[in-house]
Coordinates of C-alpha atoms and ligand atoms in Angstrom, one line a residue:
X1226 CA -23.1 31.7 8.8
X1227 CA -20.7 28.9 10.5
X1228 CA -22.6 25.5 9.8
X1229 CA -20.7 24.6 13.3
X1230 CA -18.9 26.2 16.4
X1231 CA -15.7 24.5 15.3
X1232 CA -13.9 23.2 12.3
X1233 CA -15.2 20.6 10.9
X1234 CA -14.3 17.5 8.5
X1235 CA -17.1 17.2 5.9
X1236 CA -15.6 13.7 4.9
X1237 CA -16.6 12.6 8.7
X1238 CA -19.6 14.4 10.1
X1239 CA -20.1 12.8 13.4
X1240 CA -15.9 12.6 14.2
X1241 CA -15.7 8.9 13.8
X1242 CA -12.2 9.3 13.8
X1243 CA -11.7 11.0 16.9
X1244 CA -11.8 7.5 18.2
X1245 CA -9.1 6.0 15.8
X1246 CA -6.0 3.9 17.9
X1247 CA -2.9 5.3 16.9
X1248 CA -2.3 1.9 15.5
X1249 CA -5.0 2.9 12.8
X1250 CA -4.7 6.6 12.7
X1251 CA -1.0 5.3 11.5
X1252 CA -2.3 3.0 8.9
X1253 CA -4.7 5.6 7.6
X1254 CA -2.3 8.1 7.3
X1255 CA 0.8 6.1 5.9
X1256 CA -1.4 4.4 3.0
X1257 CA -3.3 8.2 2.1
X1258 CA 0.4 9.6 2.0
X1259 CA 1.3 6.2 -0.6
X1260 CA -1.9 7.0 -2.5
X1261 CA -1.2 10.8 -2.9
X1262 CA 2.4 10.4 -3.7
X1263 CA 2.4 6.7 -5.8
X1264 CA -1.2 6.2 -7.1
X1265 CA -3.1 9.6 -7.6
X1266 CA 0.1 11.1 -9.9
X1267 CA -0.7 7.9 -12.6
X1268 CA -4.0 6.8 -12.7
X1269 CA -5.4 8.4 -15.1
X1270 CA -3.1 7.1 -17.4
X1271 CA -3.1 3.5 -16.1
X1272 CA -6.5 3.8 -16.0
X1273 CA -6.9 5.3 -19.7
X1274 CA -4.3 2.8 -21.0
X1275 CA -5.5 -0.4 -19.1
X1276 CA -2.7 -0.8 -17.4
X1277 CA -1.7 -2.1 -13.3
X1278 CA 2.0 -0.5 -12.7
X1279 CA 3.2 -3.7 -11.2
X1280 CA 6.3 -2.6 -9.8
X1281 CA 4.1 -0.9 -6.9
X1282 CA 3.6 -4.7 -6.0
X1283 CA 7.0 -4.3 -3.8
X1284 CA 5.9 -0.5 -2.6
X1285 CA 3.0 -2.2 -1.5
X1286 CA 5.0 -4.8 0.5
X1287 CA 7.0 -1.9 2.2
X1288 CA 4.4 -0.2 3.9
X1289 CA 3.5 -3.9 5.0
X1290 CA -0.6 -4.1 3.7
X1291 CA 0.0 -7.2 1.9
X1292 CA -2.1 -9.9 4.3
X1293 CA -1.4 -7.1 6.8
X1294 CA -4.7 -8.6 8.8
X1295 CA -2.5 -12.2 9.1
X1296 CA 0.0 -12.8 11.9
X1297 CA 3.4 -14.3 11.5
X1298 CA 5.4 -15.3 7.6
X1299 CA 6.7 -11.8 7.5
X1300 CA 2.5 -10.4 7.7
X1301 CA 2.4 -7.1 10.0
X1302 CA -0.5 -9.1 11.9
X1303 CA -2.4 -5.8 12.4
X1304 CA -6.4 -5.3 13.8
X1305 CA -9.2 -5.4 11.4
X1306 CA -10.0 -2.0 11.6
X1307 CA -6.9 -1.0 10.1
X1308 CA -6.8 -3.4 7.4
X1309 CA -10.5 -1.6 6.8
X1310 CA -8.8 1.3 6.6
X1311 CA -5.8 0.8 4.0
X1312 CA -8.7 -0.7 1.7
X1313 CA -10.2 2.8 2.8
X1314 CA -7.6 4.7 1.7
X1315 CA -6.9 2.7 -1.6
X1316 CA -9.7 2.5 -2.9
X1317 CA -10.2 6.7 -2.5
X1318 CA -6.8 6.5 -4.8
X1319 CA -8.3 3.5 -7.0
X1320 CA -10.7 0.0 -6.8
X1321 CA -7.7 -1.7 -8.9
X1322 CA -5.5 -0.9 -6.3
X1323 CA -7.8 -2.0 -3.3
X1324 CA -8.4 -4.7 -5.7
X1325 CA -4.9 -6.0 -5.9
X1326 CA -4.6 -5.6 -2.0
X1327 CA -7.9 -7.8 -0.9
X1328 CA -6.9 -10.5 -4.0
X1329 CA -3.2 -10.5 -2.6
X1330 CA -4.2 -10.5 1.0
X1331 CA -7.2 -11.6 1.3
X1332 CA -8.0 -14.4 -1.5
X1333 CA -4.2 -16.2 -2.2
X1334 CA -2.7 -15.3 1.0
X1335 CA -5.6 -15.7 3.8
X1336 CA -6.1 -19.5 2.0
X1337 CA -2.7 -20.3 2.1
X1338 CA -2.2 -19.3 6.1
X1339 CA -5.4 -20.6 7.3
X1340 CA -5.4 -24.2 5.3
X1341 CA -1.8 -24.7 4.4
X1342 CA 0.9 -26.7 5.4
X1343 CA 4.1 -25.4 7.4
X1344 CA 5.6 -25.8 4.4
X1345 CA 3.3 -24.2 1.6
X1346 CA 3.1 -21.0 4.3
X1347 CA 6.5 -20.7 4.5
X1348 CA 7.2 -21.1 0.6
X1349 CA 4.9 -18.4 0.0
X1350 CA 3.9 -16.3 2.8
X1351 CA 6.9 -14.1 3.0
X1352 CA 7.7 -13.3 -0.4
X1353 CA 3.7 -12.8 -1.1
X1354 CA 3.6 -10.4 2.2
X1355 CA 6.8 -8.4 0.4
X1356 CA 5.1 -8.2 -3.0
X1357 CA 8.0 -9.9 -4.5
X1358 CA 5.2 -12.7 -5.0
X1359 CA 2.2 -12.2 -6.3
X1360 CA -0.8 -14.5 -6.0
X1361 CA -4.5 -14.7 -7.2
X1362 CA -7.8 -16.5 -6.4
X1363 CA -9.3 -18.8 -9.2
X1364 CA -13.2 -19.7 -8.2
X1365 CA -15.3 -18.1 -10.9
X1366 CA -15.8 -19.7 -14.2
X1367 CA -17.4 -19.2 -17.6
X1368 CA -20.4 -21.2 -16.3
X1369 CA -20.0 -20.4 -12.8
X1370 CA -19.9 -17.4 -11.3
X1371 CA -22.8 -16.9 -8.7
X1372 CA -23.0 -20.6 -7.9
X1373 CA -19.6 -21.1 -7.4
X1374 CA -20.6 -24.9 -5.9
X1375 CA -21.4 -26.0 -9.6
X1376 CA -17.7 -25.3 -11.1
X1377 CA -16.9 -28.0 -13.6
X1378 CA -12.9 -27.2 -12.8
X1379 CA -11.4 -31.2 -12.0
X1380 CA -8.7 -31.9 -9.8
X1381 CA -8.0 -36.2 -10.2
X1382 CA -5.1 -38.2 -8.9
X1383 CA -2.8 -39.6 -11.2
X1384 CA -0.6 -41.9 -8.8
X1385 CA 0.5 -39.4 -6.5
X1386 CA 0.5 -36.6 -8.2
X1387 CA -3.0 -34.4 -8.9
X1388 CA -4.0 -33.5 -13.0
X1389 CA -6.2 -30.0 -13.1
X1390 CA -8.8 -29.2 -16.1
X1391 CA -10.8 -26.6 -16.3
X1392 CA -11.1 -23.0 -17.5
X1393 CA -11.8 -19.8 -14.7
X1394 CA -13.0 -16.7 -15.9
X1395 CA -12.4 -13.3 -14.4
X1396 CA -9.9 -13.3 -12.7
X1397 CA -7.9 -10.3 -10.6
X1398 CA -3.9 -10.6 -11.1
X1399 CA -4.2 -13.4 -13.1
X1400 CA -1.9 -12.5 -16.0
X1401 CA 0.7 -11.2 -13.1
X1402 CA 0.6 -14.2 -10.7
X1403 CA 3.2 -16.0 -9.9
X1404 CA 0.9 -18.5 -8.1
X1405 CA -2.9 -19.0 -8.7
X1406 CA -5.2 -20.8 -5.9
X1407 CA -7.4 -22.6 -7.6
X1408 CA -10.8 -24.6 -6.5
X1409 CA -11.5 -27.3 -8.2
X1410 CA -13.6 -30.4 -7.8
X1411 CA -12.3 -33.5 -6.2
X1412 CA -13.8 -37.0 -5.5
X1413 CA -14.0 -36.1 -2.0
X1414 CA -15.4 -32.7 -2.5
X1415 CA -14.0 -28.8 -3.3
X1416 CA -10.2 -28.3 -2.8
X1417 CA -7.9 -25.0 -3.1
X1418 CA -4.4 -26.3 -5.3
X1419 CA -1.7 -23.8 -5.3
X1420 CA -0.3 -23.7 -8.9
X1421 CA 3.0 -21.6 -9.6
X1422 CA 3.2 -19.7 -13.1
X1423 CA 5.1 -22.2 -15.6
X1424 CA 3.4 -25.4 -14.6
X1425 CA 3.0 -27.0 -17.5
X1426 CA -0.8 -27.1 -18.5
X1427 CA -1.2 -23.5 -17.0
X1428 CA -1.9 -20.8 -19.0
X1429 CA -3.5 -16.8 -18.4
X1430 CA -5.5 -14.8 -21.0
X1431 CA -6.1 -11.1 -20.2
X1432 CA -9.6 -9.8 -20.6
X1433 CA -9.0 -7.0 -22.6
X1434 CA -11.8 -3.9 -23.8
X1435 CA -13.0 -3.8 -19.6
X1436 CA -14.3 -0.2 -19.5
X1437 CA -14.3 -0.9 -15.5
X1438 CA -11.2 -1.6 -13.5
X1439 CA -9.0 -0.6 -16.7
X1440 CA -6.1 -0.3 -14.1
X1441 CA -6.1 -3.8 -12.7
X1442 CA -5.2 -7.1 -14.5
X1443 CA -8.4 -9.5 -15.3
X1444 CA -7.5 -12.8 -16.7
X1445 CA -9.0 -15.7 -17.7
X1446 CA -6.6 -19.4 -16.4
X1447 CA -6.4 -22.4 -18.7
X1448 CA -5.8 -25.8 -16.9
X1449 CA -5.1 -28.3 -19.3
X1450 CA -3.9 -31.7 -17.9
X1451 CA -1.8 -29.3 -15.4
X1452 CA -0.1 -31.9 -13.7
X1453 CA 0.9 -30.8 -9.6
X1454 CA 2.6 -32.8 -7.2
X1455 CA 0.5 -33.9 -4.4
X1456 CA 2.3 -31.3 -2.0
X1457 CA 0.3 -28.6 -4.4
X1458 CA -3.4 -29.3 -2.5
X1459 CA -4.0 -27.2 0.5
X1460 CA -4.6 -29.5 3.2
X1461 CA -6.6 -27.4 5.6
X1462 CA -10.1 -27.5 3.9
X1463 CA -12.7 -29.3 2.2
X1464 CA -15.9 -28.0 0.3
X1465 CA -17.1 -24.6 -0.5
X1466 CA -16.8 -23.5 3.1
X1467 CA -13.1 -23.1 2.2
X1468 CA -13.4 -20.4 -0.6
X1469 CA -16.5 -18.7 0.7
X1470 CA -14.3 -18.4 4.2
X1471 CA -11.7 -16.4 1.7
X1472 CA -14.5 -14.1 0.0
X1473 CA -15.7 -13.7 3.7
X1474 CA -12.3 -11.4 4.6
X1475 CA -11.9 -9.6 1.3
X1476 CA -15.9 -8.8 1.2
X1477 CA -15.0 -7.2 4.6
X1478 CA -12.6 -5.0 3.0
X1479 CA -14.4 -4.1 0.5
X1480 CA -16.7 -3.0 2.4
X1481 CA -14.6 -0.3 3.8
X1482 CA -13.0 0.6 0.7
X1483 CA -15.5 1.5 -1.2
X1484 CA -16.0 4.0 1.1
X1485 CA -12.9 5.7 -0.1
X1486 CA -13.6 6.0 -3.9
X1487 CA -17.3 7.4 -2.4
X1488 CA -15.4 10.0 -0.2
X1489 CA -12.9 11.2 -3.6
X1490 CA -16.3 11.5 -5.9
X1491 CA -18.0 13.7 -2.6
X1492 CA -15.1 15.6 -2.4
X1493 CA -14.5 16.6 -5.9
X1494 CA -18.3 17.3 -6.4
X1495 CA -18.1 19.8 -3.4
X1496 CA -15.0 21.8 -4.4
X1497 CA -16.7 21.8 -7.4
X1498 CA -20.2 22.9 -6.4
X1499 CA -18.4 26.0 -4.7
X1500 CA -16.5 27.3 -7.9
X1501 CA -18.8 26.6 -10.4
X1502 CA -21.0 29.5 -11.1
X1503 CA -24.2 29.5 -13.3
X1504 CA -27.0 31.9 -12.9
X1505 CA -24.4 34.5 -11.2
X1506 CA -23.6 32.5 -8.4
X1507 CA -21.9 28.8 -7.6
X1508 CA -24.4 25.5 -8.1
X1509 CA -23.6 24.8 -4.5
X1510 CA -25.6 27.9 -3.2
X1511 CA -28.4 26.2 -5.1
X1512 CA -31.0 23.9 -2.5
X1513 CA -30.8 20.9 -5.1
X1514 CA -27.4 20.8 -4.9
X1515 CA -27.1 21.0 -1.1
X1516 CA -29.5 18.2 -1.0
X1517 CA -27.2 16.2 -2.9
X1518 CA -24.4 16.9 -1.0
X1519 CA -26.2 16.8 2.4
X1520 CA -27.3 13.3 1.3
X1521 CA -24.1 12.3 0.1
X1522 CA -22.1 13.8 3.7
X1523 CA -24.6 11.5 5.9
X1524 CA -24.8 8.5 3.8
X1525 CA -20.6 8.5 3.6
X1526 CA -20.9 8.9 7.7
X1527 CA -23.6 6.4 8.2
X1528 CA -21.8 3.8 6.1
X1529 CA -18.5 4.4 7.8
X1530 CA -19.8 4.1 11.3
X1531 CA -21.5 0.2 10.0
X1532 CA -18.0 -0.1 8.3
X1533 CA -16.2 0.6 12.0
X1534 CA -18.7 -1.2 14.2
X1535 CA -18.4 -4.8 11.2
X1536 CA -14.5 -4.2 12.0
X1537 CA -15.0 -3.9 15.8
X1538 CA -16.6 -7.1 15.7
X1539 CA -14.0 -8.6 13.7
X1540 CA -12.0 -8.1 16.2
X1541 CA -13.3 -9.9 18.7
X1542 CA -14.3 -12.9 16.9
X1543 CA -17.6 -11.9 16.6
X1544 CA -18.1 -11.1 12.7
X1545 CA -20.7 -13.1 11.1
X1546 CA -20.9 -14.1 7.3
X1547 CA -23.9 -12.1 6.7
X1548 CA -22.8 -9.4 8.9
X1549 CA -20.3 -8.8 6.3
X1550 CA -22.8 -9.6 3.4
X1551 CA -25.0 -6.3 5.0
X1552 CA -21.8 -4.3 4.9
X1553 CA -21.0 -5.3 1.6
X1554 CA -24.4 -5.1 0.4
X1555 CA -25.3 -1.2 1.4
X1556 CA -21.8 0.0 1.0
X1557 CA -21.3 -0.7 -2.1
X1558 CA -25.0 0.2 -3.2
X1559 CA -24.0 3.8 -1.8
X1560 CA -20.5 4.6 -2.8
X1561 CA -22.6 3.8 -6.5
X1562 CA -25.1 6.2 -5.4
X1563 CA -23.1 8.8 -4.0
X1564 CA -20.7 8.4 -7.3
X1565 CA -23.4 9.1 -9.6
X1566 CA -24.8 11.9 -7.6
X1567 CA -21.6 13.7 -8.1
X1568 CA -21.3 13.0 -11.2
X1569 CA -23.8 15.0 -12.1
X1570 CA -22.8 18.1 -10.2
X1571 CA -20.3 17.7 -12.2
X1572 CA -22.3 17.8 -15.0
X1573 CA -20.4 17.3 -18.8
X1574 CA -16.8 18.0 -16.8
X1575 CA -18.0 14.6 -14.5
X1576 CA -18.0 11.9 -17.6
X1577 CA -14.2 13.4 -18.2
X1578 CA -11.2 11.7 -16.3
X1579 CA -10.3 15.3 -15.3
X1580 CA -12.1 14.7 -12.0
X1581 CA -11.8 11.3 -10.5
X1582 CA -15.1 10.9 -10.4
X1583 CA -16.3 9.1 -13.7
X1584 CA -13.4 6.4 -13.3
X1585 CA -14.6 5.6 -9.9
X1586 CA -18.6 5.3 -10.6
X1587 CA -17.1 2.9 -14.0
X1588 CA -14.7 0.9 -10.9
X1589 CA -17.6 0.7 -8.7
X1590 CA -19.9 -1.3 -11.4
X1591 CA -17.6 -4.2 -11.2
X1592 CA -17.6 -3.9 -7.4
X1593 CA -21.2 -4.1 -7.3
X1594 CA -20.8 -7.3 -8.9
X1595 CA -17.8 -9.2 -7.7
X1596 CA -17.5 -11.0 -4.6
X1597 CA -21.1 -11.7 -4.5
X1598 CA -23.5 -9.5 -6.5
X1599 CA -26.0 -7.4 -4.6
X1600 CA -28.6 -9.9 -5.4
X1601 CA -26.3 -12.9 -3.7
X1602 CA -26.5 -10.6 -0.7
X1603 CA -30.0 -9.7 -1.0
X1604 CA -30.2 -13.4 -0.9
X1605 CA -28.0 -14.5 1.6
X1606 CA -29.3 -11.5 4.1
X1607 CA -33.2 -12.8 3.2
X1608 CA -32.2 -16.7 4.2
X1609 CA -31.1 -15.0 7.5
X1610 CA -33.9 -13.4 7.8
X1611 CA -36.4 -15.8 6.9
X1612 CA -35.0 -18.9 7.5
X1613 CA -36.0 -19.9 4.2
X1614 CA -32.9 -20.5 1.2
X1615 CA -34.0 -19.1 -1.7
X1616 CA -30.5 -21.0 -3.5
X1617 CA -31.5 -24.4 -3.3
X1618 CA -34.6 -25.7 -4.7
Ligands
TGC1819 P1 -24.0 -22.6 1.5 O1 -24.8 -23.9 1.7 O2 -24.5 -21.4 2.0 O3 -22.5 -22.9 2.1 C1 -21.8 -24.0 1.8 C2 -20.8 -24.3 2.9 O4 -20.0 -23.1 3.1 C3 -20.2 -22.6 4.4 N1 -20.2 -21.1 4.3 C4 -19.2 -20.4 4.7 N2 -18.1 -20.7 5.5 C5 -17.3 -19.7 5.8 N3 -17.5 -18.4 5.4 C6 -18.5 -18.1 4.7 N4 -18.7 -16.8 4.3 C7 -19.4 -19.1 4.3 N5 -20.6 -19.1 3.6 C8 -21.0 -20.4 3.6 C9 -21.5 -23.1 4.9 O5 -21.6 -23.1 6.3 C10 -21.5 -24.5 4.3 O6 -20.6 -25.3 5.0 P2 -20.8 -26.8 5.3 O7 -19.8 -27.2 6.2 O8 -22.2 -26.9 5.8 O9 -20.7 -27.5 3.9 O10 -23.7 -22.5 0.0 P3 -24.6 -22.3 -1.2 O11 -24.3 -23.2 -2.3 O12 -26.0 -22.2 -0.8 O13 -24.1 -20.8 -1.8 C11 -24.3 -19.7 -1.1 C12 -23.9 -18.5 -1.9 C13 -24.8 -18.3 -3.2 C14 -24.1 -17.3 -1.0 C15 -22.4 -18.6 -2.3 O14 -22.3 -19.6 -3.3 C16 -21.9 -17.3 -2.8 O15 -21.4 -16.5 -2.0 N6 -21.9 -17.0 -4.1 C17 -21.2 -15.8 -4.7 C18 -19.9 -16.2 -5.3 C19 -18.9 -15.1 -5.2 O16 -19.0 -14.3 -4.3 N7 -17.9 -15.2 -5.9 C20 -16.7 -14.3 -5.8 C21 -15.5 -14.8 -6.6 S1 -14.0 -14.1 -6.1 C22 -14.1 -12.5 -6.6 O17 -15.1 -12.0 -7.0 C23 -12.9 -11.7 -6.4 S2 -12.9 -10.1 -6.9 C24 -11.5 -9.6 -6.2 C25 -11.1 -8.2 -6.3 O18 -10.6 -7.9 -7.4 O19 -11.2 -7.5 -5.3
FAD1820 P1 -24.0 -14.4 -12.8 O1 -23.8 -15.3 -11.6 O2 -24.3 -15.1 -14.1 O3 -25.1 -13.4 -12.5 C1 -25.8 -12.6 -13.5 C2 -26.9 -11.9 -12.8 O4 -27.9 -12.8 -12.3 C3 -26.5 -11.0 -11.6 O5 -27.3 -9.9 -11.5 C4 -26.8 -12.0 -10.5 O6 -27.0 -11.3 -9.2 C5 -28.1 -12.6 -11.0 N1 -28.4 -13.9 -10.3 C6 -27.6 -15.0 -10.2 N2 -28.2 -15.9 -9.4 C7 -29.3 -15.3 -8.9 C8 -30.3 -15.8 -8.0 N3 -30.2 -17.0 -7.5 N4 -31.3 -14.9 -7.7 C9 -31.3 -13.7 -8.3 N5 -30.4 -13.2 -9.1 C10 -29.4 -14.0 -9.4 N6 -13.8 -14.1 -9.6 C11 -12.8 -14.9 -9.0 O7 -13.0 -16.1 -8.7 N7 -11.6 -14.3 -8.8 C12 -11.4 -13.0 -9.0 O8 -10.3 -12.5 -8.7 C13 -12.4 -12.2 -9.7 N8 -12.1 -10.9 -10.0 C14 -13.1 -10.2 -10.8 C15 -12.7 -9.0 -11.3 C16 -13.7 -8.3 -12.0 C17 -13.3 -7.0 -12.6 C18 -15.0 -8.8 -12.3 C19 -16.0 -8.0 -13.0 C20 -15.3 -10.1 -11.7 C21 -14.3 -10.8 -11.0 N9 -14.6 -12.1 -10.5 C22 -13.6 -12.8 -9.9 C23 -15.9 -12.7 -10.9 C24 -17.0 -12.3 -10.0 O9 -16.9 -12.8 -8.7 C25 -18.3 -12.8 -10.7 O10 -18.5 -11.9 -11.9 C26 -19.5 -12.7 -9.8 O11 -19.5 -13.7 -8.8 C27 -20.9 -12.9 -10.6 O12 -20.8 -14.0 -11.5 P2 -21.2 -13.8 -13.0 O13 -20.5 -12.6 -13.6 O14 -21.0 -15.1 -13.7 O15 -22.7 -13.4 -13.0

């Protein structure tokens, strides 16, 4: 029996992308074409080895997602919904490589074109938009991670240049930037530096033994009296409103992406379901297992329209902080859920990287958990709702 009159997408139930622009149905298709041709033949060994192919940086560059969400410096200065969408489409390849895009784009390039000088953007922007630069986002440390506002990370002035100290912990493309922005405390409050690879004092450590994200780089950036002109401080912003303003656009596409590594797990764990047979007929002609994937279908579509409607308002200036913290929040919490659910329809073949579906549910950990942990949404969502700040004491 038909479950409808007329074809049907099981990825998108209710046709949400009937209503794409062509702007976006081009960004969607041009980055899933990039992921099936450049991502989905290697991951499994990148991921298996811990590796991050960095010559796709430039690839990346070509198709023009790098700060694709920014206008001007060489950035393709497209909508928000289609930056939404590449994350989409990157993430259903792999997190590292969303991960690289929102760190590139969205942490060491958004900072650098909203607070910098004519000067630092031009410096930067257009190589960093080509991938021939690549840049990363220095705010957690050993000792601060949540409560990024208690980093011990010093910035001083030493005539008229600046001196950095301080040690950050976790962080994406470290080990492969050519230019970190870094937070760091300052007498008058929290400043962003940019410091280019080779300063002396700088030095990156690569977490190693990460059985989450094994295909992007993680690294840990020594500042040891790493001595910047004063031209190195971005001028733009002071306080933590300035890196919380960054986490703000890469949460938001996050929150789309990890819609995509959901949509891969629900897809392998359907083909699956219909070709696996126990008890003399497939596990997908079994109730439990249409549950699962019933569940699964409307949760991806339900997700996906809050994902569309968060981007809608980013476009017209409407998107709030803790509009993006609700996205982020239930998003992620699902593409978790909806990993694990097909990981056991997959049953011993799921915890194999045969199907995509282990490495994703193993990515999506780490998602859960960077740019603000469920519970720093939880939190941030309550104070909104409560008018009470569960943070401060
Ligand atoms: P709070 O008092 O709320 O705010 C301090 C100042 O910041 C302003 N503000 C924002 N401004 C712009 N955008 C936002 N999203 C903002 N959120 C807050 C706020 O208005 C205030 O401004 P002002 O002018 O009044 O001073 O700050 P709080 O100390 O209470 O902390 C709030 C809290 C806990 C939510 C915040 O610290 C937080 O978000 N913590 C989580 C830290 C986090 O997410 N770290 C992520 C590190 S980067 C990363 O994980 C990259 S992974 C990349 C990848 O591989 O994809
Ligand atoms: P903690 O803050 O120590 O939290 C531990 C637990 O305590 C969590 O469950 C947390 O929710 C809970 N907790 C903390 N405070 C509260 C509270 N008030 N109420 C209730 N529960 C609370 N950082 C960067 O700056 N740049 C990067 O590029 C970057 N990339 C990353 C890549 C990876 C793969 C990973 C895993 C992390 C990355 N991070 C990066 C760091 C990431 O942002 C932090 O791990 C995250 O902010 C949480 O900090 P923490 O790990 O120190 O955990």
């Amino acid at each position: 029996m038909p479950p409808s009159a007329r074809p049907f997408d099981p990825t998108d139930l209710a046709e949400l992308g009937a209503d794409l622009s062509e702007e976006e149905r081009m960004v969607q298709q041009t980055v899933r074409a990039f992921v099936r041709d450049r991502v989905l033949p290697g991951i499994d060994g990148w991921f298996e080895r811990g590796v991050f192919p960095v010559e796709v940086a430039k690839e990346l560059g070509k198709i023009g997602v790098l700060g694709m969400h920014l206008d001007g410096y060489g950035c393709a200065g497209l909508g928000a919904v289609s930056y939404g969408l590449a994350c989409l489409e990157l993430e259903a390849g792999d997190s590292g490589f969303r991960s690289f895009v929102s760190v590139q784009g969205s942490l060491a390039m958004f900072p650098i074109w909203r607070y910098g000088s004519e000067e630092q953007k031009q410096l930067w922007l257009p190589r960093m938009a080509s991938g021939e630069v690549i840049g990363c986002f220095g705010l957690t440390e050993p000792d601060a991670g949540s409560d990024p506002g208690s980093m011990r990370t010093r910035a001083r002035r030493d005539g008229s240049d600046w001196v950095l100290d301080g040690t950050k912990m976790w962080i994406t493309n470290g080990g492969i930037a050519d230019v970190a922005v870094v937070w760091a405390q300052t007498p008058e409050g929290i400043r962003g530096f940019l410091v280019p690879r080779g300063t002396p004092g700088f030095t990156t450590n690569d977490v190693h033994r990460k059985l989450s994200l094994r295909a992007s780089v993680t690294s840990e950036l020594v500042l040891d009296g790493c001595r910047l002109p004063e031209d190195a401080a971005l001028p733009g912003v002071l306080g933590l409103k300035g890196p919380l303003s960054c986490l703000t656009e890469a949460r938001f596409g996050i929150l789309f992406g990890v819609l995509g590594a959901a949509r891969s797990c629900f897809q392998a764990a359907l083909e699956y379901s219909k070709s696996r047979l126990q008890f003399g007929r497939p596990i997908g002609g079994f109730q439990l297992t249409q549950a699962k994937l019933a569940d699964m279908a409307v949760e991806l579509e339900k997700d996906l329209l809050l994902a569309l409607q968060l981007g809608r308002l980013k476009e017209r200036g409407r998107l709030t902080p803790v509009q993006v913290s609700v996205g982020k929040l239930g998003n992620v919490r699902d593409a978790l859920e909806i990993a694990r659910a097909s990981r056991t329809i997959l049953g011993a073949n799921g915890v194999t990287l045969e199907y995509p579906v282990i490495r994703h549910a193993a990515n999506l950990e780490s998602v859960l958990t960077y740019e603000g942990t469920a519970e720093i949404h939880q939190l941030t969502i309550g104070r909104a709702l409560t008018g009470l700040d569960a943070f401060s004491s």
